[in-house]
PDB file of C-alpha atoms in Angstrom:
ATOM      1  CA  SER A 526       0.035  -0.002   0.077  1.00  0.00           C
ATOM      2  CA  ASP A 527       0.993   3.689  -0.234  1.00  0.00           C
ATOM      3  CA  PHE A 528       1.326   3.720   3.671  1.00  0.00           C
ATOM      4  CA  LYS A 529       3.673   0.958   3.589  1.00  0.00           C
ATOM      5  CA  ASN A 530       5.709   2.357   0.713  1.00  0.00           C
ATOM      6  CA  LYS A 531       5.938   5.724   2.426  1.00  0.00           C
ATOM      7  CA  PHE A 532       7.326   4.411   5.585  1.00  0.00           C
ATOM      8  CA  GLY A 533       8.998   1.059   4.593  1.00  0.00           C
ATOM      9  CA  PHE A 534       7.427  -0.785   7.434  1.00  0.00           C
ATOM     10  CA  ILE A 535       6.829  -4.641   7.247  1.00  0.00           C
ATOM     11  CA  PHE A 536       3.324  -5.504   8.113  1.00  0.00           C
ATOM     12  CA  ASP A 537       3.488  -8.741   9.933  1.00  0.00           C
ATOM     13  CA  ARG A 538       0.157  -9.199  11.759  1.00  0.00           C
ATOM     14  CA  ALA A 539      -3.289  -8.160  12.059  1.00  0.00           C
ATOM     15  CA  ARG A 540      -5.169  -9.260  15.062  1.00  0.00           C
ATOM     16  CA  ALA A 541      -8.553  -8.657  16.909  1.00  0.00           C
ATOM     17  CA  MET A 542      -8.017  -7.544  20.545  1.00  0.00           C
ATOM     18  CA  GLY A 543     -10.878  -6.654  22.621  1.00  0.00           C
ATOM     19  CA  GLY A 544     -12.693  -5.207  19.741  1.00  0.00           C
ATOM     20  CA  LEU A 545      -9.817  -3.278  18.558  1.00  0.00           C
ATOM     21  CA  LEU A 546      -7.997  -4.028  15.048  1.00  0.00           C
ATOM     22  CA  CYS A 547      -4.240  -3.644  15.623  1.00  0.00           C
ATOM     23  CA  MET A 548      -1.676  -3.711  12.778  1.00  0.00           C
ATOM     24  CA  GLY A 549       1.694  -4.459  13.815  1.00  0.00           C
ATOM     25  CA  GLU A 550       4.708  -2.802  12.011  1.00  0.00           C
ATOM     26  CA  ALA A 551       8.566  -3.312  12.356  1.00  0.00           C
ATOM     27  CA  SER A 552      11.529  -1.687  10.633  1.00  0.00           C
ATOM     28  CA  GLY A 553      14.611  -3.267   9.857  1.00  0.00           C
ATOM     29  CA  ALA A 554      15.370  -6.990   9.271  1.00  0.00           C
ATOM     30  CA  GLY A 555      14.076  -9.808  11.130  1.00  0.00           C
ATOM     31  CA  GLY A 556      10.292  -8.479  11.460  1.00  0.00           C
ATOM     32  CA  SER A 557       8.600  -7.380  14.532  1.00  0.00           C
ATOM     33  CA  ASP A 558      10.114 -10.130  16.728  1.00  0.00           C
ATOM     34  CA  ALA A 559      13.665  -9.054  16.031  1.00  0.00           C
ATOM     35  CA  LYS A 560      13.758  -6.772  19.276  1.00  0.00           C
ATOM     36  CA  LYS A 561      12.320  -7.163  22.708  1.00  0.00           C
ATOM     37  CA  PHE A 562      10.528  -3.842  23.532  1.00  0.00           C
ATOM     38  CA  THR A 563      11.365  -2.489  26.906  1.00  0.00           C
ATOM     39  CA  SER A 564       9.095   0.601  26.914  1.00  0.00           C
ATOM     40  CA  ALA A 565       6.256   2.110  24.933  1.00  0.00           C
ATOM     41  CA  LEU A 566       4.560   5.259  24.115  1.00  0.00           C
ATOM     42  CA  ILE A 567       0.707   5.544  23.380  1.00  0.00           C
ATOM     43  CA  TRP A 568       0.005   8.762  21.602  1.00  0.00           C
ATOM     44  CA  MET A 569      -3.591  10.196  20.780  1.00  0.00           C
ATOM     45  CA  HIS A 570      -4.434  12.743  18.070  1.00  0.00           C
ATOM     46  CA  GLY A 571      -6.884  15.488  18.440  1.00  0.00           C
ATOM     47  CA  LEU A 572     -10.411  16.258  17.181  1.00  0.00           C
ATOM     48  CA  GLY A 573     -11.084  15.667  13.491  1.00  0.00           C
ATOM     49  CA  ASP A 574      -7.502  14.365  12.822  1.00  0.00           C
ATOM     50  CA  THR A 575      -6.008  10.758  12.338  1.00  0.00           C
ATOM     51  CA  GLU A 576      -2.834   9.146  13.658  1.00  0.00           C
ATOM     52  CA  SER A 577      -1.245   9.708  10.419  1.00  0.00           C
ATOM     53  CA  GLY A 578       0.088  13.144  10.969  1.00  0.00           C
ATOM     54  CA  TRP A 579       1.181  12.602  14.606  1.00  0.00           C
ATOM     55  CA  SER A 580       2.804   9.353  13.818  1.00  0.00           C
ATOM     56  CA  GLY A 581       5.257  11.177  11.514  1.00  0.00           C
ATOM     57  CA  MET A 582       5.737  14.103  14.091  1.00  0.00           C
ATOM     58  CA  ILE A 583       6.564  11.833  16.996  1.00  0.00           C
ATOM     59  CA  ARG A 584       9.002   9.780  14.922  1.00  0.00           C
ATOM     60  CA  ALA A 585      10.740  12.792  13.582  1.00  0.00           C
ATOM     61  CA  ASP A 586      11.009  14.997  16.814  1.00  0.00           C
ATOM     62  CA  LEU A 587      10.615  12.843  19.853  1.00  0.00           C
ATOM     63  CA  ASP A 588      14.603  12.368  20.787  1.00  0.00           C
ATOM     64  CA  LEU A 589      14.790   9.526  22.887  1.00  0.00           C
ATOM     65  CA  SER A 590      17.985   8.701  24.601  1.00  0.00           C
ATOM     66  CA  PRO A 591      19.746   5.488  23.529  1.00  0.00           C
ATOM     67  CA  SER A 592      19.460   4.343  27.215  1.00  0.00           C
ATOM     68  CA  VAL A 593      15.698   4.142  26.824  1.00  0.00           C
ATOM     69  CA  GLY A 594      16.091   1.099  24.576  1.00  0.00           C
ATOM     70  CA  ALA A 595      13.681  -0.341  22.189  1.00  0.00           C
ATOM     71  CA  CYS A 596      10.382   1.548  22.320  1.00  0.00           C
ATOM     72  CA  LYS A 597       7.193   0.619  20.836  1.00  0.00           C
ATOM     73  CA  LEU A 598       4.936   3.481  19.558  1.00  0.00           C
ATOM     74  CA  VAL A 599       1.310   2.930  19.529  1.00  0.00           C
ATOM     75  CA  PHE A 600      -1.021   5.435  17.690  1.00  0.00           C
ATOM     76  CA  PRO A 601      -4.694   4.808  18.121  1.00  0.00           C
ATOM     77  CA  ARG A 602      -7.511   6.298  16.011  1.00  0.00           C
ATOM     78  CA  ALA A 603     -10.587   7.733  17.621  1.00  0.00           C
ATOM     79  CA  PRO A 604     -13.887   6.561  16.215  1.00  0.00           C
ATOM     80  CA  THR A 605     -15.943   8.854  14.005  1.00  0.00           C
ATOM     81  CA  GLN A 606     -18.756  10.201  15.650  1.00  0.00           C
ATOM     82  CA  HIS A 607     -21.258  13.031  15.522  1.00  0.00           C
ATOM     83  CA  VAL A 608     -19.996  16.311  16.804  1.00  0.00           C
ATOM     84  CA  THR A 609     -22.450  18.329  19.092  1.00  0.00           C
ATOM     85  CA  CYS A 610     -20.744  21.690  18.736  1.00  0.00           C
ATOM     86  CA  ASN A 611     -20.789  21.741  14.824  1.00  0.00           C
ATOM     87  CA  SER A 612     -23.539  19.175  14.010  1.00  0.00           C
ATOM     88  CA  SER A 613     -21.359  16.983  11.903  1.00  0.00           C
ATOM     89  CA  ARG A 614     -19.360  13.681  12.133  1.00  0.00           C
ATOM     90  CA  THR A 615     -15.675  13.524  12.686  1.00  0.00           C
ATOM     91  CA  THR A 616     -13.155  11.495  14.573  1.00  0.00           C
ATOM     92  CA  SER A 617     -13.344  12.157  18.232  1.00  0.00           C
ATOM     93  CA  TRP A 618     -12.760  10.644  21.790  1.00  0.00           C
ATOM     94  CA  PHE A 619     -15.500  12.446  23.472  1.00  0.00           C
ATOM     95  CA  ASP A 620     -18.448  14.698  22.811  1.00  0.00           C
ATOM     96  CA  MET A 621     -18.008  18.561  23.365  1.00  0.00           C
ATOM     97  CA  ALA A 622     -20.925  21.081  23.560  1.00  0.00           C
ATOM     98  CA  GLU A 623     -18.909  24.047  22.281  1.00  0.00           C
ATOM     99  CA  LEU A 624     -15.692  25.441  21.148  1.00  0.00           C
ATOM    100  CA  PRO A 625     -13.521  27.426  21.809  1.00  0.00           C
ATOM    101  CA  LEU A 626     -13.388  26.873  25.543  1.00  0.00           C
ATOM    102  CA  GLY A 627     -11.738  28.753  28.477  1.00  0.00           C
ATOM    103  CA  ALA A 628     -11.645  28.109  32.126  1.00  0.00           C
ATOM    104  CA  GLN A 629     -14.632  30.158  32.607  1.00  0.00           C
ATOM    105  CA  ASP A 630     -16.931  28.250  30.047  1.00  0.00           C
ATOM    106  CA  LEU A 631     -19.372  25.715  31.267  1.00  0.00           C
ATOM    107  CA  PRO A 632     -17.527  24.466  34.399  1.00  0.00           C
ATOM    108  CA  PRO A 633     -16.767  22.226  35.845  1.00  0.00           C
ATOM    109  CA  LEU A 634     -16.706  19.832  32.718  1.00  0.00           C
ATOM    110  CA  HIS A 635     -16.541  22.734  30.437  1.00  0.00           C
ATOM    111  CA  GLY A 636     -19.199  20.955  28.107  1.00  0.00           C
ATOM    112  CA  CYS A 637     -17.148  17.727  27.796  1.00  0.00           C
ATOM    113  CA  PHE A 638     -18.980  14.406  28.188  1.00  0.00           C
ATOM    114  CA  LEU A 639     -17.123  12.761  30.792  1.00  0.00           C
ATOM    115  CA  GLU A 640     -18.922   9.464  30.553  1.00  0.00           C
ATOM    116  CA  GLN A 641     -17.997   9.035  26.954  1.00  0.00           C
ATOM    117  CA  ALA A 642     -14.339   9.875  27.653  1.00  0.00           C
ATOM    118  CA  GLN A 643     -14.307   7.317  30.299  1.00  0.00           C
ATOM    119  CA  GLU A 644     -15.452   4.803  27.688  1.00  0.00           C
ATOM    120  CA  SER A 645     -12.491   5.875  25.573  1.00  0.00           C
ATOM    121  CA  ALA A 646     -10.073   5.563  28.469  1.00  0.00           C
ATOM    122  CA  LYS A 647     -11.383   2.019  28.914  1.00  0.00           C
ATOM    123  CA  THR A 648     -10.442   1.512  25.258  1.00  0.00           C
ATOM    124  CA  LEU A 649      -6.942   2.712  25.851  1.00  0.00           C
ATOM    125  CA  HIS A 650      -6.737   0.453  29.054  1.00  0.00           C
ATOM    126  CA  LYS A 651      -7.120  -2.597  26.735  1.00  0.00           C
ATOM    127  CA  ILE A 652      -4.215  -1.288  24.445  1.00  0.00           C
ATOM    128  CA  ILE A 653      -2.035  -0.870  27.677  1.00  0.00           C
ATOM    129  CA  ASP A 654      -3.124  -4.412  28.921  1.00  0.00           C
ATOM    130  CA  ASP A 655      -1.937  -5.865  25.639  1.00  0.00           C
ATOM    131  CA  LEU A 656       1.374  -4.172  26.005  1.00  0.00           C
ATOM    132  CA  ARG A 657       1.785  -5.668  29.441  1.00  0.00           C
ATOM    133  CA  GLU A 658       0.806  -9.135  28.086  1.00  0.00           C
ATOM    134  CA  GLU A 659       3.741  -8.602  25.430  1.00  0.00           C
ATOM    135  CA  GLY A 660       6.100  -8.017  28.290  1.00  0.00           C
ATOM    136  CA  ILE A 661       6.348  -4.368  28.727  1.00  0.00           C
ATOM    137  CA  PRO A 662       5.691  -3.466  32.354  1.00  0.00           C
ATOM    138  CA  SER A 663       3.091  -0.712  32.992  1.00  0.00           C
ATOM    139  CA  GLU A 664       5.754   1.293  34.750  1.00  0.00           C
ATOM    140  CA  ARG A 665       7.504   1.680  31.436  1.00  0.00           C
ATOM    141  CA  ILE A 666       4.391   2.978  29.382  1.00  0.00           C
ATOM    142  CA  VAL A 667       3.842   6.679  28.670  1.00  0.00           C
ATOM    143  CA  VAL A 668       0.479   7.877  27.530  1.00  0.00           C
ATOM    144  CA  GLY A 669       0.172  11.214  25.758  1.00  0.00           C
ATOM    145  CA  GLY A 670      -1.694  13.228  23.136  1.00  0.00           C
ATOM    146  CA  PHE A 671      -2.838  16.524  21.780  1.00  0.00           C
ATOM    147  CA  SER A 672      -5.721  18.515  22.617  1.00  0.00           C
ATOM    148  CA  GLN A 673      -8.568  16.147  23.029  1.00  0.00           C
ATOM    149  CA  GLY A 674      -6.022  13.331  22.784  1.00  0.00           C
ATOM    150  CA  GLY A 675      -4.173  14.948  25.706  1.00  0.00           C
ATOM    151  CA  ALA A 676      -7.422  15.144  27.725  1.00  0.00           C
ATOM    152  CA  THR A 677      -7.958  11.455  27.003  1.00  0.00           C
ATOM    153  CA  ALA A 678      -4.527  10.643  28.014  1.00  0.00           C
ATOM    154  CA  MET A 679      -4.660  12.304  31.314  1.00  0.00           C
ATOM    155  CA  LEU A 680      -7.988  10.501  32.051  1.00  0.00           C
ATOM    156  CA  THR A 681      -6.591   7.113  30.959  1.00  0.00           C
ATOM    157  CA  CYS A 682      -3.649   7.556  33.269  1.00  0.00           C
ATOM    158  CA  LEU A 683      -5.679   8.813  36.221  1.00  0.00           C
ATOM    159  CA  THR A 684      -8.112   5.748  36.016  1.00  0.00           C
ATOM    160  CA  TYR A 685      -5.750   2.919  35.080  1.00  0.00           C
ATOM    161  CA  PRO A 686      -5.434   0.427  38.039  1.00  0.00           C
ATOM    162  CA  HIS A 687      -1.782  -0.121  37.550  1.00  0.00           C
ATOM    163  CA  ARG A 688       1.138   2.268  37.906  1.00  0.00           C
ATOM    164  CA  LEU A 689       2.168   3.888  34.476  1.00  0.00           C
ATOM    165  CA  ALA A 690       5.453   5.824  33.728  1.00  0.00           C
ATOM    166  CA  GLY A 691       3.774   9.131  33.249  1.00  0.00           C
ATOM    167  CA  CYS A 692       1.616  11.176  30.982  1.00  0.00           C
ATOM    168  CA  VAL A 693       2.216  13.799  28.276  1.00  0.00           C
ATOM    169  CA  CYS A 694      -0.569  16.381  27.377  1.00  0.00           C
ATOM    170  CA  TYR A 695      -0.232  18.892  24.644  1.00  0.00           C
ATOM    171  CA  SER A 696      -2.835  21.744  24.624  1.00  0.00           C
ATOM    172  CA  GLY A 697      -5.418  19.740  26.349  1.00  0.00           C
ATOM    173  CA  ILE A 698      -8.077  20.018  28.989  1.00  0.00           C
ATOM    174  CA  LEU A 699      -8.357  18.097  32.476  1.00  0.00           C
ATOM    175  CA  LEU A 700     -11.548  16.187  32.767  1.00  0.00           C
ATOM    176  CA  GLY A 701     -12.937  15.659  36.086  1.00  0.00           C
ATOM    177  CA  ALA A 702     -11.086  18.419  37.878  1.00  0.00           C
ATOM    178  CA  ASP A 703     -13.701  18.684  40.421  1.00  0.00           C
ATOM    179  CA  ARG A 704     -13.512  14.945  41.439  1.00  0.00           C
ATOM    180  CA  LEU A 705      -9.917  13.762  41.291  1.00  0.00           C
ATOM    181  CA  GLU A 706      -9.912  12.294  44.609  1.00  0.00           C
ATOM    182  CA  SER A 707     -12.636   9.752  43.647  1.00  0.00           C
ATOM    183  CA  LEU A 708     -11.596   9.558  40.006  1.00  0.00           C
ATOM    184  CA  ALA A 709      -8.025   8.688  40.396  1.00  0.00           C
ATOM    185  CA  THR A 710      -7.061   5.184  41.145  1.00  0.00           C
ATOM    186  CA  PRO A 711      -4.479   4.507  44.059  1.00  0.00           C
ATOM    187  CA  ALA A 712      -1.727   3.695  41.550  1.00  0.00           C
ATOM    188  CA  ALA A 713      -2.103   6.982  39.731  1.00  0.00           C
ATOM    189  CA  LYS A 714      -1.381   8.961  42.823  1.00  0.00           C
ATOM    190  CA  GLY A 715       1.595  11.142  42.374  1.00  0.00           C
ATOM    191  CA  LEU A 716       1.932  10.183  38.625  1.00  0.00           C
ATOM    192  CA  PRO A 717       4.438  12.535  36.687  1.00  0.00           C
ATOM    193  CA  ILE A 718       2.555  14.700  34.071  1.00  0.00           C
ATOM    194  CA  PHE A 719       3.978  17.004  31.487  1.00  0.00           C
ATOM    195  CA  TRP A 720       1.547  19.688  30.295  1.00  0.00           C
ATOM    196  CA  GLY A 721       2.605  21.928  27.330  1.00  0.00           C
ATOM    197  CA  HIS A 722       0.205  24.646  26.157  1.00  0.00           C
ATOM    198  CA  GLY A 723       0.474  27.393  23.606  1.00  0.00           C
ATOM    199  CA  GLY A 724       0.391  30.878  25.166  1.00  0.00           C
ATOM    200  CA  SER A 725      -1.761  31.984  22.209  1.00  0.00           C
ATOM    201  CA  ASP A 726      -4.259  29.048  21.938  1.00  0.00           C
ATOM    202  CA  ASN A 727      -7.789  30.372  21.168  1.00  0.00           C
ATOM    203  CA  VAL A 728      -9.241  26.977  20.721  1.00  0.00           C
ATOM    204  CA  LEU A 729      -8.446  25.619  24.458  1.00  0.00           C
ATOM    205  CA  GLU A 730      -7.301  28.688  26.249  1.00  0.00           C
ATOM    206  CA  PRO A 731      -4.163  28.834  28.376  1.00  0.00           C
ATOM    207  CA  SER A 732      -6.675  29.389  31.331  1.00  0.00           C
ATOM    208  CA  LEU A 733      -7.619  25.601  31.099  1.00  0.00           C
ATOM    209  CA  GLN A 734      -3.796  24.743  31.628  1.00  0.00           C
ATOM    210  CA  GLN A 735      -3.849  26.875  34.739  1.00  0.00           C
ATOM    211  CA  LEU A 736      -6.931  25.665  36.097  1.00  0.00           C
ATOM    212  CA  GLY A 737      -5.910  21.919  35.409  1.00  0.00           C
ATOM    213  CA  VAL A 738      -2.356  22.183  36.674  1.00  0.00           C
ATOM    214  CA  SER A 739      -3.682  23.634  39.958  1.00  0.00           C
ATOM    215  CA  ALA A 740      -6.181  20.996  40.484  1.00  0.00           C
ATOM    216  CA  LEU A 741      -3.692  18.314  39.729  1.00  0.00           C
ATOM    217  CA  LYS A 742      -0.847  19.548  41.917  1.00  0.00           C
ATOM    218  CA  GLY A 743      -3.435  20.165  44.640  1.00  0.00           C
ATOM    219  CA  ALA A 744      -4.297  16.187  44.435  1.00  0.00           C
ATOM    220  CA  GLY A 745      -0.658  15.575  44.534  1.00  0.00           C
ATOM    221  CA  PHE A 746       0.322  14.832  41.201  1.00  0.00           C
ATOM    222  CA  ARG A 747       3.918  15.793  39.950  1.00  0.00           C
ATOM    223  CA  VAL A 748       3.317  18.247  37.226  1.00  0.00           C
ATOM    224  CA  THR A 749       5.820  19.978  34.768  1.00  0.00           C
ATOM    225  CA  ALA A 750       3.805  22.737  33.110  1.00  0.00           C
ATOM    226  CA  LYS A 751       5.170  24.712  30.238  1.00  0.00           C
ATOM    227  CA  THR A 752       3.457  27.567  28.309  1.00  0.00           C
ATOM    228  CA  TYR A 753       4.932  28.675  24.869  1.00  0.00           C
ATOM    229  CA  GLU A 754       4.476  32.218  24.073  1.00  0.00           C
ATOM    230  CA  GLY A 755       3.117  32.928  20.667  1.00  0.00           C
ATOM    231  CA  VAL A 756       2.070  29.298  19.930  1.00  0.00           C
ATOM    232  CA  PRO A 757      -1.668  28.852  18.908  1.00  0.00           C
ATOM    233  CA  HIS A 758      -3.401  25.618  19.267  1.00  0.00           C
ATOM    234  CA  SER A 759      -0.430  23.530  17.872  1.00  0.00           C
ATOM    235  CA  SER A 760       2.614  21.957  18.829  1.00  0.00           C
ATOM    236  CA  SER A 761       6.197  23.638  18.597  1.00  0.00           C
ATOM    237  CA  ARG A 762       9.720  22.313  18.301  1.00  0.00           C
ATOM    238  CA  GLN A 763      10.587  23.582  21.725  1.00  0.00           C
ATOM    239  CA  GLU A 764       7.511  21.839  23.254  1.00  0.00           C
ATOM    240  CA  MET A 765       8.671  18.509  21.695  1.00  0.00           C
ATOM    241  CA  LYS A 766      12.318  18.940  23.004  1.00  0.00           C
ATOM    242  CA  ASP A 767      10.738  19.456  26.510  1.00  0.00           C
ATOM    243  CA  ALA A 768       8.614  16.698  26.223  1.00  0.00           C
ATOM    244  CA  SER A 769      11.774  14.466  24.986  1.00  0.00           C
ATOM    245  CA  GLU A 770      13.574  15.393  28.169  1.00  0.00           C
ATOM    246  CA  PHE A 771      10.484  14.655  30.162  1.00  0.00           C
ATOM    247  CA  VAL A 772       9.934  11.297  28.654  1.00  0.00           C
ATOM    248  CA  ASN A 773      13.682  10.359  29.029  1.00  0.00           C
ATOM    249  CA  GLY A 774      13.681  11.177  32.576  1.00  0.00           C
ATOM    250  CA  LEU A 775      10.831   8.580  33.011  1.00  0.00           C
ATOM    251  CA  LEU A 776      12.224   5.851  30.925  1.00  0.00           C
ATOM    252  CA  VAL A 777      16.071   6.064  31.096  1.00  0.00           C
ATOM    253  CA  VAL A 778      16.666   5.050  34.721  1.00  0.00           C
ATOM    254  CA  ALA A 779      15.091   1.510  34.488  1.00  0.00           C
ATOM    255  CA  ALA A 780      16.414   0.810  31.126  1.00  0.00           C
ATOM    256  CA  PRO A 781      18.350  -2.341  30.387  1.00  0.00           C
ATOM    257  CA  GLU A 782      22.068  -1.827  29.630  1.00  0.00           C
ATOM    258  CA  ARG A 783      21.800  -3.748  26.204  1.00  0.00           C
ATOM    259  CA  ALA A 784      19.083  -1.406  24.890  1.00  0.00           C
ATOM    260  CA  CYS A 785      20.047   0.222  21.544  1.00  0.00           C
ATOM    261  CA  ARG A 786      19.074   3.360  20.007  1.00  0.00           C
ATOM    262  CA  PRO A 787      16.723   3.547  16.998  1.00  0.00           C
ATOM    263  CA  ARG A 788      18.854   4.337  13.937  1.00  0.00           C
ATOM    264  CA  THR A 789      18.482   7.748  12.343  1.00  0.00           C
ATOM    265  CA  ALA A 790      17.423   7.942   8.850  1.00  0.00           C
ATOM    266  CA  GLN A 791      17.121  10.593   6.108  1.00  0.00           C
ATOM    267  CA  ARG A 792      15.807  14.048   6.734  1.00  0.00           C
ATOM    268  CA  GLY A 793      12.178  14.657   5.677  1.00  0.00           C
ATOM    269  CA  ARG A 794       9.518  17.331   5.841  1.00  0.00           C
ATOM    270  CA  VAL A 795       6.547  16.968   8.162  1.00  0.00           C
ATOM    271  CA  GLY A 796       3.858  19.656   8.556  1.00  0.00           C
ATOM    272  CA  GLY A 797       5.930  22.073   6.429  1.00  0.00           C
ATOM    273  CA  ARG A 798       9.066  21.730   8.572  1.00  0.00           C
ATOM    274  CA  ARG A 799      12.370  20.055   7.789  1.00  0.00           C
ATOM    275  CA  LEU A 800      12.880  17.508  10.538  1.00  0.00           C
ATOM    276  CA  ALA A 801      15.678  14.956  11.571  1.00  0.00           C
ATOM    277  CA  ARG A 802      13.796  11.771  11.515  1.00  0.00           C
ATOM    278  CA  ALA A 803      14.550   8.906  14.153  1.00  0.00           C
ATOM    279  CA  GLN A 804      13.613   5.431  12.813  1.00  0.00           C
ATOM    280  CA  PRO A 805      11.385   3.834  15.814  1.00  0.00           C
ATOM    281  CA  SER A 806      11.765   0.127  16.581  1.00  0.00           C
ATOM    282  CA  ALA A 807       7.984  -0.489  15.738  1.00  0.00           C
ATOM    283  CA  ILE A 808       4.624   1.394  15.341  1.00  0.00           C
ATOM    284  CA  VAL A 809       1.239  -0.017  16.045  1.00  0.00           C
ATOM    285  CA  VAL A 810      -1.660   1.681  14.617  1.00  0.00           C
ATOM    286  CA  ALA A 811      -4.970   0.697  16.460  1.00  0.00           C
ATOM    287  CA  GLN A 812      -8.176   1.225  15.043  1.00  0.00           C
ATOM    288  CA  THR A 813     -10.746   1.843  17.836  1.00  0.00           C
ATOM    289  CA  PRO A 814     -14.407   0.865  17.136  1.00  0.00           C
ATOM    290  CA  PRO A 815     -17.303   3.295  17.710  1.00  0.00           C
ATOM    291  CA  LEU A 816     -17.893   3.851  21.254  1.00  0.00           C
ATOM    292  CA  ALA A 817     -21.113   2.700  22.952  1.00  0.00           C
ATOM    293  CA  VAL A 818     -22.317   6.452  23.399  1.00  0.00           C
ATOM    294  CA  CYS A 819     -22.001   7.968  19.775  1.00  0.00           C
ATOM    295  CA  ALA A 820     -22.444  11.493  20.655  1.00  0.00           C
ATOM    296  CA  GLY A 821     -19.624  13.282  18.498  1.00  0.00           C
ATOM    297  CA  MET A 822     -17.017  15.823  18.858  1.00  0.00           C
ATOM    298  CA  CYS A 823     -16.062  19.143  17.628  1.00  0.00           C
ATOM    299  CA  ARG A 824     -14.244  20.012  14.099  1.00  0.00           C
ATOM    300  CA  ASN A 825     -10.485  20.799  14.120  1.00  0.00           C
ATOM    301  CA  THR A 826      -7.814  21.461  11.456  1.00  0.00           C
ATOM    302  CA  GLN A 827      -4.458  19.839  11.072  1.00  0.00           C
ATOM    303  CA  HIS A 828      -3.291  18.965  14.564  1.00  0.00           C
ATOM    304  CA  VAL A 829      -5.792  21.451  16.014  1.00  0.00           C
ATOM    305  CA  ALA A 830      -8.341  20.783  18.703  1.00  0.00           C
TER     306      ALA A 830
END
């Protein structure tokens, strides 16, 4: 296929897992079983987007230390659902009543449908469970995402019954800020969280970051918060650099000595920028089924919302 030709991956399996269709991909000789993965990163796209853009961005810009070892990258796709705030169908992790949003809009949930977001979190829990069955400890799994994907990443980590390595949120929103004590599992207490947000974000305003970070810190979570002046509702190179340092700090300590660094391939262009591309050990694209509650989401542009 065009996807295979573009990235040069070897498709070696397609399997049904708890209702999810997962396609395994591996680079280099020997197929997907050539390396033992010692860690994993799950990354979720934003509203109206798919995993394709972010998979290239993460591969190109996430600079993992050689000591991290063989890291599996997983990019789930949200189901296509009706969007309440614009009366159309698009990919979404949970429904929202309106956009743009600030801390003052529709508190405490800001028009977000928590029950549907919790269903998405359960879907992500199944992906994490599968990684654990493959031999990757939950303490070596990082969950992250952009915008609505970042919101879902935080909720996934807060409600997972086993300890995870940490969470990365780009330009997101904290769901359940008013009920963290009852929402978070004992294993999630004190979880490290990186939250980056554009200072000029006019879709999910920076006030949402301030409100969410305050709630998380008040509940005992270890939050690293960064605001990037002049950056709209999108990611930046500096944000990716900061996130790389954060993820390395989570995964390097327990990495096996024999772990090796993914090789560096040619430079390419992603999202209009020239980027140094690091070839990952493997990528898994997980197609999530429609959730039980098909309410919808809000329309976004490339890597926006």
